[in-house]
PDB file of C-alpha atoms in Angstrom:
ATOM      1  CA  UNK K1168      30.112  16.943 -26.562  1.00 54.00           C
ATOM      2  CA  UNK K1169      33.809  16.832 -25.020  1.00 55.00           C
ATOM      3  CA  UNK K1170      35.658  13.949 -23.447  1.00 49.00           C
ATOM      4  CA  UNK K1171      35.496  16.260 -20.327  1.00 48.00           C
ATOM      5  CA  UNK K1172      31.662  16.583 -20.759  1.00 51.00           C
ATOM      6  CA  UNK K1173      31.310  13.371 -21.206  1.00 44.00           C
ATOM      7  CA  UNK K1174      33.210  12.117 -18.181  1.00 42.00           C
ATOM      8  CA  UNK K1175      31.444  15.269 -15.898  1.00 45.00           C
ATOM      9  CA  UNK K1176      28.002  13.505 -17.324  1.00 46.00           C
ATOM     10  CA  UNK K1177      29.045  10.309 -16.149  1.00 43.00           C
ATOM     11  CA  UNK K1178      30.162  11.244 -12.737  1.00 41.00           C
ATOM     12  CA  UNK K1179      26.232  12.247 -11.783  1.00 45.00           C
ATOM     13  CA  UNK K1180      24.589   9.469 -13.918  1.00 46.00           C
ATOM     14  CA  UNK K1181      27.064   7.567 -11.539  1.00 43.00           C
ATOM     15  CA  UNK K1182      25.910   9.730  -8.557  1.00 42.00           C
ATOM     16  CA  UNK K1183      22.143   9.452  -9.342  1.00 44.00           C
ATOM     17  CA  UNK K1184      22.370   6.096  -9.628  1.00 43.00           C
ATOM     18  CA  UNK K1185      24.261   5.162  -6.296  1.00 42.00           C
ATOM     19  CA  UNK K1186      21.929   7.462  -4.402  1.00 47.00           C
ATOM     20  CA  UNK K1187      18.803   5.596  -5.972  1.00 52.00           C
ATOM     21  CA  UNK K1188      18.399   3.134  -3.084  1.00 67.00           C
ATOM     22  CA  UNK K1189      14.932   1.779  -1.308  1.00 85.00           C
ATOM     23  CA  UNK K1190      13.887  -1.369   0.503  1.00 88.00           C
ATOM     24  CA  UNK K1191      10.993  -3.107  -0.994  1.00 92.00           C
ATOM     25  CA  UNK K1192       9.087  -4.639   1.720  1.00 92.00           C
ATOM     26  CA  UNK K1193       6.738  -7.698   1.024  1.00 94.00           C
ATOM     27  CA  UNK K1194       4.172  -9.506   3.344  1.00 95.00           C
ATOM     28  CA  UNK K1195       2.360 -12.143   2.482  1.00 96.00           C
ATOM     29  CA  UNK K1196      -0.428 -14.316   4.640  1.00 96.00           C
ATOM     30  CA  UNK K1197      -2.816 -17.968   3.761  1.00 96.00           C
ATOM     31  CA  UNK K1198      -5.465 -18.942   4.978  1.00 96.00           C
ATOM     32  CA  UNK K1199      -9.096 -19.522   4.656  1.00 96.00           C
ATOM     33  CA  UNK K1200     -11.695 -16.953   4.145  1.00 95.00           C
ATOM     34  CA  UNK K1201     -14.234 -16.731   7.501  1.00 94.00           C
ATOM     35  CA  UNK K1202     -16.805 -14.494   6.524  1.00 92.00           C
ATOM     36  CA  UNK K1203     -17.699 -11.848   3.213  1.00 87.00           C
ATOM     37  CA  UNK K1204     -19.743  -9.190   2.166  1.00 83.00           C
ATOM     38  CA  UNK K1205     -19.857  -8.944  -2.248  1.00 78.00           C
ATOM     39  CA  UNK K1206     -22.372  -8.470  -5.143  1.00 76.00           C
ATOM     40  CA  UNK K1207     -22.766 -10.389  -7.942  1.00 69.00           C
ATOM     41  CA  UNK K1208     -20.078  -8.161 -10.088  1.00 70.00           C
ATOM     42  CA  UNK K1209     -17.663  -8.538  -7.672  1.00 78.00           C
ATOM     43  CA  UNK K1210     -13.874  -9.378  -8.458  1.00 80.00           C
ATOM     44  CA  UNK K1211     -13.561 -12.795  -8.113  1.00 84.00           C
ATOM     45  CA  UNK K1212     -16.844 -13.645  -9.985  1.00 75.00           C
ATOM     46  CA  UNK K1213     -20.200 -14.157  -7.627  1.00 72.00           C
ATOM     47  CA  UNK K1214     -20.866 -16.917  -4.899  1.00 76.00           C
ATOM     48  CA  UNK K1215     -19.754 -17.956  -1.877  1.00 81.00           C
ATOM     49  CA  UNK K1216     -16.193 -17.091  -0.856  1.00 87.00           C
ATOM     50  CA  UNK K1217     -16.582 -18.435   3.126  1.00 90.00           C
ATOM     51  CA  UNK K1218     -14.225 -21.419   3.184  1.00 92.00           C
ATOM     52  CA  UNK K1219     -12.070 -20.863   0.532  1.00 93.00           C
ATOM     53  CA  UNK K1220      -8.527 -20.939   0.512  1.00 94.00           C
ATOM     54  CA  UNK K1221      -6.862 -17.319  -0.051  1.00 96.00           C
ATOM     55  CA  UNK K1222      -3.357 -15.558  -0.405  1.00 97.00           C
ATOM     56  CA  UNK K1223      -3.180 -12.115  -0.206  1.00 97.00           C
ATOM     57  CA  UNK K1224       0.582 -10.681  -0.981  1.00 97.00           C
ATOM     58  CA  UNK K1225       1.512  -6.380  -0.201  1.00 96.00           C
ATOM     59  CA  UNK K1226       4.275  -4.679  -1.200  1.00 96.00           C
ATOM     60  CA  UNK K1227       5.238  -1.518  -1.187  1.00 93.00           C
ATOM     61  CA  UNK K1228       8.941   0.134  -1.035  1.00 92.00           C
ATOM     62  CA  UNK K1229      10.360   2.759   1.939  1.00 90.00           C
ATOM     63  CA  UNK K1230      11.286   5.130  -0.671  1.00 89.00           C
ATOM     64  CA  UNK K1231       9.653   8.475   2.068  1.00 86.00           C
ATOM     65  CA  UNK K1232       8.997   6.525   4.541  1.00 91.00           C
ATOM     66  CA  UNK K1233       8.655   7.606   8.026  1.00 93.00           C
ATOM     67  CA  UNK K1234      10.914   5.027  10.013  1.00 90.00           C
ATOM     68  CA  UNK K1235       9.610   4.534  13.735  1.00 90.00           C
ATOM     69  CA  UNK K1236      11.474   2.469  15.904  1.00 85.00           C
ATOM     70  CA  UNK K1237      11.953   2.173  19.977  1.00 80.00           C
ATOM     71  CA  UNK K1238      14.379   0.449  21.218  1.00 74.00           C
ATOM     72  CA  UNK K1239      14.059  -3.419  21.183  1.00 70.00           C
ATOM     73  CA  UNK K1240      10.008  -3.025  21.192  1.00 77.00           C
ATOM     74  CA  UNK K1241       8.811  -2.235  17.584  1.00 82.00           C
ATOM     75  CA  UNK K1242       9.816  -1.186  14.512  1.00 87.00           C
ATOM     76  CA  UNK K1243       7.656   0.275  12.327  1.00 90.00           C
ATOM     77  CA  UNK K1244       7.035   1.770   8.828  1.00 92.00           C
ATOM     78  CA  UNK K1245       4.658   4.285   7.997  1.00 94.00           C
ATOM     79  CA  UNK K1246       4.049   6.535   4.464  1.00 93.00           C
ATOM     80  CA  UNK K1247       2.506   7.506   1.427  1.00 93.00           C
ATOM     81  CA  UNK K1248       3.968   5.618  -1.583  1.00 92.00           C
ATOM     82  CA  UNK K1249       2.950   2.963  -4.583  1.00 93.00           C
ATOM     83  CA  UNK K1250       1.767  -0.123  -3.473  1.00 94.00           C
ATOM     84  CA  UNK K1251       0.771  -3.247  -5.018  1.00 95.00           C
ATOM     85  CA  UNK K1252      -2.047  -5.809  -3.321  1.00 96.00           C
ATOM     86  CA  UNK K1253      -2.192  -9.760  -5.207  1.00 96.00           C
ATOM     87  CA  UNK K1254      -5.054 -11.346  -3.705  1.00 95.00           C
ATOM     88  CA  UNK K1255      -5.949 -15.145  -4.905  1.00 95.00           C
ATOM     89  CA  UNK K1256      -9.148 -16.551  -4.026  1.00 93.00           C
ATOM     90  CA  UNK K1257     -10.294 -20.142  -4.999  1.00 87.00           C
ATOM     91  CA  UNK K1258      -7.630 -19.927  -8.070  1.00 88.00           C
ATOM     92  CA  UNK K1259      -8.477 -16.570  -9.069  1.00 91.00           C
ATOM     93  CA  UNK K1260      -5.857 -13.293  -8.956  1.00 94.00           C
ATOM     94  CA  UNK K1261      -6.501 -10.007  -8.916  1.00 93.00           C
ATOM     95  CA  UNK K1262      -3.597  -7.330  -9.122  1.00 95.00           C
ATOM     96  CA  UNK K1263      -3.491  -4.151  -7.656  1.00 94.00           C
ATOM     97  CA  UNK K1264      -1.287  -1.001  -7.555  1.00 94.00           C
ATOM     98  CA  UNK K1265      -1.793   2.166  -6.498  1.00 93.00           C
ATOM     99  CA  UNK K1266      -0.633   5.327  -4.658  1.00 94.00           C
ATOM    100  CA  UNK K1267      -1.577   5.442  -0.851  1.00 94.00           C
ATOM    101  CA  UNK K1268      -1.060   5.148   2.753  1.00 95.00           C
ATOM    102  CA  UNK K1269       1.575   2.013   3.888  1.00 94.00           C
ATOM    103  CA  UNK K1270       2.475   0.757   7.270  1.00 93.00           C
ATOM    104  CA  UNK K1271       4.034  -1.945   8.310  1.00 92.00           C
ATOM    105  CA  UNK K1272       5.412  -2.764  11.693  1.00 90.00           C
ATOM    106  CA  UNK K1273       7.218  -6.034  13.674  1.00 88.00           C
ATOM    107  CA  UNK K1274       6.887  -5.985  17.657  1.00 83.00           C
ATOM    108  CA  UNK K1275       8.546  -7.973  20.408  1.00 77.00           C
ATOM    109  CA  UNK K1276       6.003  -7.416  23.494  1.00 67.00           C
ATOM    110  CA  UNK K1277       8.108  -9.468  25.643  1.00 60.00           C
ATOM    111  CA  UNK K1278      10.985  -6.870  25.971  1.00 56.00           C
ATOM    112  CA  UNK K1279       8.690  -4.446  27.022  1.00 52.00           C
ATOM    113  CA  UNK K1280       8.516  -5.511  30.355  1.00 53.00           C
ATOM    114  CA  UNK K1281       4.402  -5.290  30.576  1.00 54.00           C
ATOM    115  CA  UNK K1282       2.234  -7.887  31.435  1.00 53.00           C
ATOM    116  CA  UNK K1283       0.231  -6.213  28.493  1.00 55.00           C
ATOM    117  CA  UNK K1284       3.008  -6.698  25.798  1.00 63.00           C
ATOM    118  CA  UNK K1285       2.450  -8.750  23.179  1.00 74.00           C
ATOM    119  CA  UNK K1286       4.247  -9.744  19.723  1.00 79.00           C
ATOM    120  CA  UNK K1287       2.911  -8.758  16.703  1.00 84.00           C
ATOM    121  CA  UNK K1288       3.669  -8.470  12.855  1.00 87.00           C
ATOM    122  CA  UNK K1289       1.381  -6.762  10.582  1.00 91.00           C
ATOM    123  CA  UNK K1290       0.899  -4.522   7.272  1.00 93.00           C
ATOM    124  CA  UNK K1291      -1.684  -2.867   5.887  1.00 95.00           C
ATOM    125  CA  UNK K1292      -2.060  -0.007   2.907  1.00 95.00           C
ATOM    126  CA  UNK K1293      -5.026   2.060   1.788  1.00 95.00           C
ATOM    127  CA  UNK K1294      -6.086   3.902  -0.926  1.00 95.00           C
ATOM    128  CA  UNK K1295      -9.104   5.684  -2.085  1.00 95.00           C
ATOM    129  CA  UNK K1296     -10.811   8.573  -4.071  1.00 93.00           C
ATOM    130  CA  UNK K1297     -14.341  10.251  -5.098  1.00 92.00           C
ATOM    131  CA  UNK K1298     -14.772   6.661  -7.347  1.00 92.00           C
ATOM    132  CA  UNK K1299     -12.747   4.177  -5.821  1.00 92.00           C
ATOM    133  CA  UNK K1300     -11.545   2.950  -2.343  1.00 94.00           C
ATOM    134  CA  UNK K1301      -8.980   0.032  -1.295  1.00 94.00           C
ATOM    135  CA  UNK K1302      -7.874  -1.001   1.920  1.00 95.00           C
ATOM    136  CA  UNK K1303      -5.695  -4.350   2.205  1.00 96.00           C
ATOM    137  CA  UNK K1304      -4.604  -5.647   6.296  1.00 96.00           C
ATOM    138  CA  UNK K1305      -3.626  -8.643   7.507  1.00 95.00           C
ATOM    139  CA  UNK K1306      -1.412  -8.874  10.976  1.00 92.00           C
ATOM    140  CA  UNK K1307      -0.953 -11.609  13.664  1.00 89.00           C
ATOM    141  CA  UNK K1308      -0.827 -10.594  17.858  1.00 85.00           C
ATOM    142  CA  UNK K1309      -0.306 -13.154  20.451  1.00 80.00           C
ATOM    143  CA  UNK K1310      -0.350 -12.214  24.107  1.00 76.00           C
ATOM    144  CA  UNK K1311       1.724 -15.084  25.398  1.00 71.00           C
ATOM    145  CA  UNK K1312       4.915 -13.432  23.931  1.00 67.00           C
ATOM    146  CA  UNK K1313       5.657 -16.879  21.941  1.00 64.00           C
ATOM    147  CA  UNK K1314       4.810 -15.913  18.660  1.00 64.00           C
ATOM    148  CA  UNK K1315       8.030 -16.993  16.725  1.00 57.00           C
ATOM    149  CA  UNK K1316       9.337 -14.749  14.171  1.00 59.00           C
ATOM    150  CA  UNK K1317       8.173 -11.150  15.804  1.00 66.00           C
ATOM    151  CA  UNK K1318      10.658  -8.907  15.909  1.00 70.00           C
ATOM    152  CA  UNK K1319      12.231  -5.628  16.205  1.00 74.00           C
ATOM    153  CA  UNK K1320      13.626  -5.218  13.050  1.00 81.00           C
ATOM    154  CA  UNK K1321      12.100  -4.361  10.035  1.00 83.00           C
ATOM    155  CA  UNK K1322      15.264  -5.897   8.411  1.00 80.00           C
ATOM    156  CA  UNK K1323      14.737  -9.438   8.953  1.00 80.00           C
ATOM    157  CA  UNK K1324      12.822 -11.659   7.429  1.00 84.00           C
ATOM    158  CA  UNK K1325      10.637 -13.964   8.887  1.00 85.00           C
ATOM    159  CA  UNK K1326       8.019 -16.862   7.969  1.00 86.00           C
ATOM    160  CA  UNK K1327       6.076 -18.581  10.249  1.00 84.00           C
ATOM    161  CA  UNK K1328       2.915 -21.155  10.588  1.00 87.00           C
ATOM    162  CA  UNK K1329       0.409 -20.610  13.015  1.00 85.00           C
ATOM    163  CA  UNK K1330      -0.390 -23.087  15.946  1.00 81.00           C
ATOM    164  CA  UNK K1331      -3.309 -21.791  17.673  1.00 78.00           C
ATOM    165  CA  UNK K1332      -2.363 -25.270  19.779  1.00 77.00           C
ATOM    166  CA  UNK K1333       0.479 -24.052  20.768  1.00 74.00           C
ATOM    167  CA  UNK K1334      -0.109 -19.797  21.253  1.00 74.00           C
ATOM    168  CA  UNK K1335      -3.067 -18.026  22.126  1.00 77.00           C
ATOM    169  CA  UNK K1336      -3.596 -15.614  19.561  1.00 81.00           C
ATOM    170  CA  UNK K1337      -6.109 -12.484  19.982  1.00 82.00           C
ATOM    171  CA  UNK K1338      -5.922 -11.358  16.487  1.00 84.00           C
ATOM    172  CA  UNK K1339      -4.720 -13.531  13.192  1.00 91.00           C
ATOM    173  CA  UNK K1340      -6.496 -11.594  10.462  1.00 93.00           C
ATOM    174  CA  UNK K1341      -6.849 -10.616   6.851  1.00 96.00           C
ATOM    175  CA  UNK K1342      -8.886  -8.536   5.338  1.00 95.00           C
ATOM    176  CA  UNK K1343      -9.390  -6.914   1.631  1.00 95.00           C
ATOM    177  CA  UNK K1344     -11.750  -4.402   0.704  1.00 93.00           C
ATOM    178  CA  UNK K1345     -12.446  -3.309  -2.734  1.00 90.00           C
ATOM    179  CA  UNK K1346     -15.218  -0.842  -3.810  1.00 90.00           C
ATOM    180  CA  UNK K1347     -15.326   0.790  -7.634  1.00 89.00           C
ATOM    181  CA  UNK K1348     -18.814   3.145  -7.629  1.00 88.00           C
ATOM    182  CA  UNK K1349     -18.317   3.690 -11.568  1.00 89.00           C
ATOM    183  CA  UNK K1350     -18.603  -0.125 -12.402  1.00 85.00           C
ATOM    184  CA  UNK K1351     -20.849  -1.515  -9.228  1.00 83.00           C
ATOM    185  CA  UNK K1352     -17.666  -3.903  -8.307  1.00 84.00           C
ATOM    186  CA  UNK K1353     -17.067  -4.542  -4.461  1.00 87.00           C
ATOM    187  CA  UNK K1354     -15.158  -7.321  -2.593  1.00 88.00           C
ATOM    188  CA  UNK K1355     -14.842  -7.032   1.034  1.00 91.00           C
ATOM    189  CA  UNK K1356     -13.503 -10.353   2.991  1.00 93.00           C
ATOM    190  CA  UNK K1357     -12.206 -11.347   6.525  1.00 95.00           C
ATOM    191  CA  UNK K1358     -10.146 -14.768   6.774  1.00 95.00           C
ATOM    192  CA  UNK K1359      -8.136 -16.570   8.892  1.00 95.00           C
ATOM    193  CA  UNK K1360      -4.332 -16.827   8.954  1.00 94.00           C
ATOM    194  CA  UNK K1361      -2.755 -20.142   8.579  1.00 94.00           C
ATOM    195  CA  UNK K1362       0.863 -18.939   7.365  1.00 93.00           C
ATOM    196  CA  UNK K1363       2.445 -15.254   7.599  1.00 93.00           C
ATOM    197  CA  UNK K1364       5.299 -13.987   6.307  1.00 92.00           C
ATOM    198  CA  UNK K1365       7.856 -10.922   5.948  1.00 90.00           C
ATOM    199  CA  UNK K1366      10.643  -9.872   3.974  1.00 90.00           C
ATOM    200  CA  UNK K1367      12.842  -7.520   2.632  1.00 88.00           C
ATOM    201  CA  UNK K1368      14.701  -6.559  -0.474  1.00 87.00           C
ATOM    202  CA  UNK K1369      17.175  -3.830  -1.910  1.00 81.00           C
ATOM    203  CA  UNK K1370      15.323  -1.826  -4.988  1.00 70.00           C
ATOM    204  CA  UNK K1371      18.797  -1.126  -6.475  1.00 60.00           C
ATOM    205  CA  UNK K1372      20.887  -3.915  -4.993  1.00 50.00           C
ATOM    206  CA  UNK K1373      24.195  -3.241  -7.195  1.00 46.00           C
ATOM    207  CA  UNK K1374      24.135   0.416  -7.629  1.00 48.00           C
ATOM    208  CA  UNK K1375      27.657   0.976  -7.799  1.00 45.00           C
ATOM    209  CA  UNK K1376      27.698  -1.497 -10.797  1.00 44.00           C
ATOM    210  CA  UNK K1377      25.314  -0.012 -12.681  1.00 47.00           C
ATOM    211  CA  UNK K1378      27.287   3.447 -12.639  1.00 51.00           C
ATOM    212  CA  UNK K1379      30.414   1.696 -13.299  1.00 45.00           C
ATOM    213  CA  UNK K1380      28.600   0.075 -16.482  1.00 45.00           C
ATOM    214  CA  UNK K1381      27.275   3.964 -17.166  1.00 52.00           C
ATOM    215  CA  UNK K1382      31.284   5.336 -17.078  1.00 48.00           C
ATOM    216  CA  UNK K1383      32.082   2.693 -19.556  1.00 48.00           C
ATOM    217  CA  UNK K1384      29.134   2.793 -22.150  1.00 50.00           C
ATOM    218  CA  UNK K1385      29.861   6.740 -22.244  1.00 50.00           C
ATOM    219  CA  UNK K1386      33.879   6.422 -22.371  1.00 49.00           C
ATOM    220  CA  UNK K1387      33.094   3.915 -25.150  1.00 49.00           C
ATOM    221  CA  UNK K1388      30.884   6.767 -26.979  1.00 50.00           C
ATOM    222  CA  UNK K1389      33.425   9.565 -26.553  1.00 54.00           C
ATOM    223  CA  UNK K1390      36.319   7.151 -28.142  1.00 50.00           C
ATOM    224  CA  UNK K1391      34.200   6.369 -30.963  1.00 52.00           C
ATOM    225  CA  UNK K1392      33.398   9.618 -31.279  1.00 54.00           C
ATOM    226  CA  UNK K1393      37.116  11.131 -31.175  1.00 55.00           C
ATOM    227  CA  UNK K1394      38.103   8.054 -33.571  1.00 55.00           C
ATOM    228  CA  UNK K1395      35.843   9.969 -36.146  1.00 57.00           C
ATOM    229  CA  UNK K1396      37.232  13.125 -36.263  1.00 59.00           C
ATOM    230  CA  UNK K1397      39.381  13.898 -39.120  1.00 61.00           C
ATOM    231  CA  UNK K1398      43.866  14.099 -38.504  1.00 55.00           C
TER     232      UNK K1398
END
């Protein structure tokens, strides 16, 4: 291959590479677990789930995402991508990834100008076929317009703990639903939400970098090639 070659391959590694960007967006809710339906093969081994503690962590990346937004109201998120689901349940993790339906979605009711407004933050994904189903939700909505952390942008992050002493929440919810036919395994829950969170990331956070590091490794290749050749 020629120095020019070279160089041209560079220039749309480098190209590729810069255009390769996505935000990865991750919510995560804790609480305790109010009520569930399981057998005795489900995923976090039989018994009793009501009362225990849980996390429950999705994240998924914009990467086709259909980006809905009005003005300082909501902003939302909403598309068929990978997805990964980490649920914990009394100490035990289960990992999920798959391809499916994402949304996820801040609100500020209280610029809406409607009695009926109300702040919310929630995300959900779903995912299912002829053998297997998923669905993974969780979301917080207060009517009082207090709710501290809702937003209208996607783009910040936000954590906050939840004071039912202090806002009057009509929905603080998680649920997980799990259902393999082919092995019998099922895990459906509904809990509380103590502590909810949002936040963003860059996938390729240095992309120009990485090309630059490209240009190099092949202008080092071409050099060592050209040092080879015979006078």
């Amino acid at each position: 291959m020629s120095a020019k070659s070279l160089f041209t391959f560079a220039l749309l590694a480098s190209a590729c590479i810069t255009s390769a960007r996505a935000t990865i967006l991750t919510t995560t809710s804790r609480g305790v677990i109010s009520s569930v339906y399981q057998n005795t093969l489900d995923e976090f081994g039989p018994g009793n789930l009501v009362g225990k503690r849980y996390q429950m962590t999705l994240t998924f990346a914009d990467t086709g995402a259909t980006h809905d937004h009005y003005l300082t109201q909501y902003d939302g998120l909403y598309g068929l991508n990978v997805f990964s689901a980490s649920i914990t349940v009394d100490g035990v993790t289960r990992d999920y990834r798959r391809t499916g339906h994402f949304q996820q979605q801040t609100a500020n009711g209280a610029s809406a100008g409607s009695g009926w407004g109300s702040d919310q933050a929630f995300a959900g994904v779903n995912w299912t076929t002829r053998e297997e189903s998923m669905y993974a939700y969780h979301g917080i909505e207060s009517v009082q317009h207090f709710f501290a952390g809702a937003n209208a942008s996607l783009t910040t992050p936000f954590s906050t703990t939840v004071r039912p002493d202090l806002y009057d929440y009509t929905m603080k919810q998680a649920q997980f639903g799990y259902n393999d036919v082919l092995t019998g395994r099922s895990t459906v829950f509904y809990a509380d939400i103590e502590e909810f969170s949002m936040s963003t990331v860059a996938a390729v956070p240095e992309p120009v970098s990485l090309g630059l590091l490209g240009l190099g490794a092949l202008a080092m290749l071409g050099a060592r090639r050209r040092a080879r050749q015979p006078a």
